[in-house]
mmCIF file of C-alpha atoms in Angstrom:
data_model
loop_
_atom_site.group_PDB
_atom_site.id
_atom_site.type_symbol
_atom_site.label_atom_id
_atom_site.label_comp_id
_atom_site.label_asym_id
_atom_site.label_seq_id
_atom_site.Cartn_x
_atom_site.Cartn_y
_atom_site.Cartn_z
ATOM 1 C CA MET A 1 -7.141 5.559 26.522
ATOM 2 C CA SER A 2 -7.280 5.101 22.770
ATOM 3 C CA ALA A 3 -8.107 1.711 21.322
ATOM 4 C CA TYR A 4 -5.670 2.376 18.495
ATOM 5 C CA VAL A 5 -2.180 0.834 18.561
ATOM 6 C CA LYS A 6 0.771 1.966 16.454
ATOM 7 C CA VAL A 7 1.735 -1.001 14.265
ATOM 8 C CA ALA A 8 4.069 0.410 11.610
ATOM 9 C CA SER A 9 5.248 3.459 9.766
ATOM 10 C CA LEU A 10 3.891 4.028 6.276
ATOM 11 C CA GLY A 11 7.373 3.536 4.834
ATOM 12 C CA GLU A 12 7.481 -0.018 6.230
ATOM 13 C CA LEU A 13 4.479 -1.049 4.133
ATOM 14 C CA GLU A 14 5.412 -2.092 0.628
ATOM 15 C CA GLU A 15 2.684 -1.350 -1.930
ATOM 16 C CA ASP A 16 0.434 -4.386 -2.591
ATOM 17 C CA THR A 17 2.443 -6.593 -0.211
ATOM 18 C CA PRO A 18 0.682 -7.755 2.969
ATOM 19 C CA LYS A 19 2.518 -7.339 6.279
ATOM 20 C CA ARG A 20 1.506 -9.501 9.238
ATOM 21 C CA VAL A 21 1.386 -7.901 12.682
ATOM 22 C CA GLU A 22 -0.103 -9.009 15.969
ATOM 23 C CA ILE A 23 -2.171 -6.670 18.134
ATOM 24 C CA ASP A 24 -3.182 -7.896 21.589
ATOM 25 C CA GLY A 25 -2.966 -11.494 20.350
ATOM 26 C CA VAL A 26 -4.999 -10.799 17.192
ATOM 27 C CA PRO A 27 -3.217 -11.606 13.897
ATOM 28 C CA VAL A 28 -3.711 -8.757 11.428
ATOM 29 C CA SER A 29 -2.651 -8.320 7.819
ATOM 30 C CA LEU A 30 -1.812 -4.723 6.867
ATOM 31 C CA VAL A 31 -2.111 -3.843 3.205
ATOM 32 C CA HIS A 32 -1.079 -0.575 1.537
ATOM 33 C CA THR A 33 -2.837 -0.433 -1.826
ATOM 34 C CA GLU A 34 -4.493 2.142 -4.052
ATOM 35 C CA GLY A 35 -3.334 4.971 -1.776
ATOM 36 C CA GLU A 36 -4.946 3.536 1.375
ATOM 37 C CA VAL A 37 -3.949 1.260 4.232
ATOM 38 C CA PHE A 38 -6.270 -1.572 5.227
ATOM 39 C CA ALA A 39 -6.237 -3.912 8.208
ATOM 40 C CA ILE A 40 -7.912 -7.309 7.917
ATOM 41 C CA ASN A 41 -7.830 -10.323 10.201
ATOM 42 C CA ASP A 42 -4.944 -12.454 9.003
ATOM 43 C CA ILE A 43 -6.760 -15.798 9.227
ATOM 44 C CA CYS A 44 -8.799 -17.086 6.263
ATOM 45 C CA SER A 45 -12.353 -17.949 7.312
ATOM 46 C CA HIS A 46 -12.288 -21.072 5.156
ATOM 47 C CA ALA A 47 -8.972 -22.780 5.858
ATOM 48 C CA ASN A 48 -7.398 -21.196 8.960
ATOM 49 C CA VAL A 49 -4.252 -20.067 7.108
ATOM 50 C CA SER A 50 -2.470 -16.712 6.978
ATOM 51 C CA LEU A 51 -3.898 -14.247 4.461
ATOM 52 C CA SER A 52 -0.701 -12.178 4.612
ATOM 53 C CA GLU A 53 0.989 -14.935 2.610
ATOM 54 C CA GLY A 54 -1.472 -14.326 -0.233
ATOM 55 C CA GLU A 55 -1.526 -11.869 -3.112
ATOM 56 C CA VAL A 56 -3.140 -8.434 -3.278
ATOM 57 C CA GLU A 57 -5.022 -7.250 -6.337
ATOM 58 C CA GLY A 58 -6.738 -3.894 -6.062
ATOM 59 C CA CYS A 59 -8.757 -3.874 -2.844
ATOM 60 C CA ALA A 60 -8.751 -7.658 -2.429
ATOM 61 C CA ILE A 61 -6.455 -10.190 -0.807
ATOM 62 C CA GLU A 62 -6.373 -13.767 -2.011
ATOM 63 C CA CYS A 63 -5.822 -16.752 0.259
ATOM 64 C CA TRP A 64 -2.833 -18.665 -1.080
ATOM 65 C CA LEU A 65 -4.230 -22.105 -0.190
ATOM 66 C CA HIS A 66 -7.574 -22.338 -2.005
ATOM 67 C CA GLY A 67 -7.837 -19.011 -3.833
ATOM 68 C CA SER A 68 -10.658 -17.357 -1.909
ATOM 69 C CA SER A 69 -10.480 -13.570 -2.206
ATOM 70 C CA PHE A 70 -11.584 -11.126 0.494
ATOM 71 C CA ASP A 71 -12.503 -7.452 0.070
ATOM 72 C CA LEU A 72 -10.056 -5.400 2.148
ATOM 73 C CA ARG A 73 -12.779 -2.820 2.896
ATOM 74 C CA THR A 74 -15.485 -5.202 4.115
ATOM 75 C CA GLY A 75 -13.850 -8.596 4.687
ATOM 76 C CA LYS A 76 -16.487 -10.259 2.511
ATOM 77 C CA PRO A 77 -15.376 -13.163 0.333
ATOM 78 C CA SER A 78 -15.835 -12.722 -3.400
ATOM 79 C CA GLY A 79 -15.826 -16.379 -4.289
ATOM 80 C CA LEU A 80 -15.768 -19.933 -3.085
ATOM 81 C CA PRO A 81 -14.651 -21.866 -1.192
ATOM 82 C CA ALA A 82 -14.883 -19.185 1.536
ATOM 83 C CA THR A 83 -18.440 -18.173 2.453
ATOM 84 C CA ARG A 84 -17.859 -16.245 5.708
ATOM 85 C CA PRO A 85 -16.277 -12.796 5.926
ATOM 86 C CA VAL A 86 -13.204 -12.048 8.001
ATOM 87 C CA PRO A 87 -13.081 -9.059 10.363
ATOM 88 C CA VAL A 88 -11.654 -5.762 9.124
ATOM 89 C CA TYR A 89 -10.356 -3.089 11.466
ATOM 90 C CA PRO A 90 -10.226 0.707 11.351
ATOM 91 C CA VAL A 91 -6.905 2.332 10.441
ATOM 92 C CA LYS A 92 -5.629 5.824 11.283
ATOM 93 C CA ILE A 93 -2.596 7.493 9.713
ATOM 94 C CA GLU A 94 -0.869 10.282 11.624
ATOM 95 C CA GLY A 95 1.754 12.393 9.917
ATOM 96 C CA ASP A 96 2.994 12.591 6.357
ATOM 97 C CA GLY A 97 5.365 10.710 4.116
ATOM 98 C CA PRO A 98 7.139 7.455 4.912
ATOM 99 C CA ASP A 99 7.455 8.353 8.606
ATOM 100 C CA ALA A 100 3.666 8.639 9.044
ATOM 101 C CA ALA A 101 2.474 6.374 11.864
ATOM 102 C CA VAL A 102 -0.062 3.638 11.086
ATOM 103 C CA TYR A 103 -2.506 2.853 13.893
ATOM 104 C CA VAL A 104 -5.046 0.011 14.019
ATOM 105 C CA SER A 105 -7.833 -0.778 16.484
ATOM 106 C CA VAL A 106 -8.787 -4.435 16.943
ATOM 107 C CA THR A 107 -11.329 -3.589 19.630
ATOM 108 C CA GLN A 108 -13.770 -2.287 17.032
ATOM 109 C CA GLU A 109 -14.544 -3.611 13.586
ATOM 110 C CA SER A 110 -15.088 -1.328 10.614
#
């Protein structure tokens, strides 16, 4: 059985706007930016708040509470106050166009 779970269609993901989903109890923020889809744990490692409520700039998501930014590819923070990375998860896209299915695996980190 595949560890990947269908979480959305590509058309449901607005460019540069995080979308919160839950996979097996794990909160995940999906971000469609710069032609790619990223999946990052939705909880800031500094303040325990939802990253999907933050802003996306390029391949980074900013926590709305204290301004820490996390790289969507690696989960590493790019500035204080956060010092610990957040998990990122592998994404698979099947199909083409807005109906393409977006799959994420939370059982393995990228």
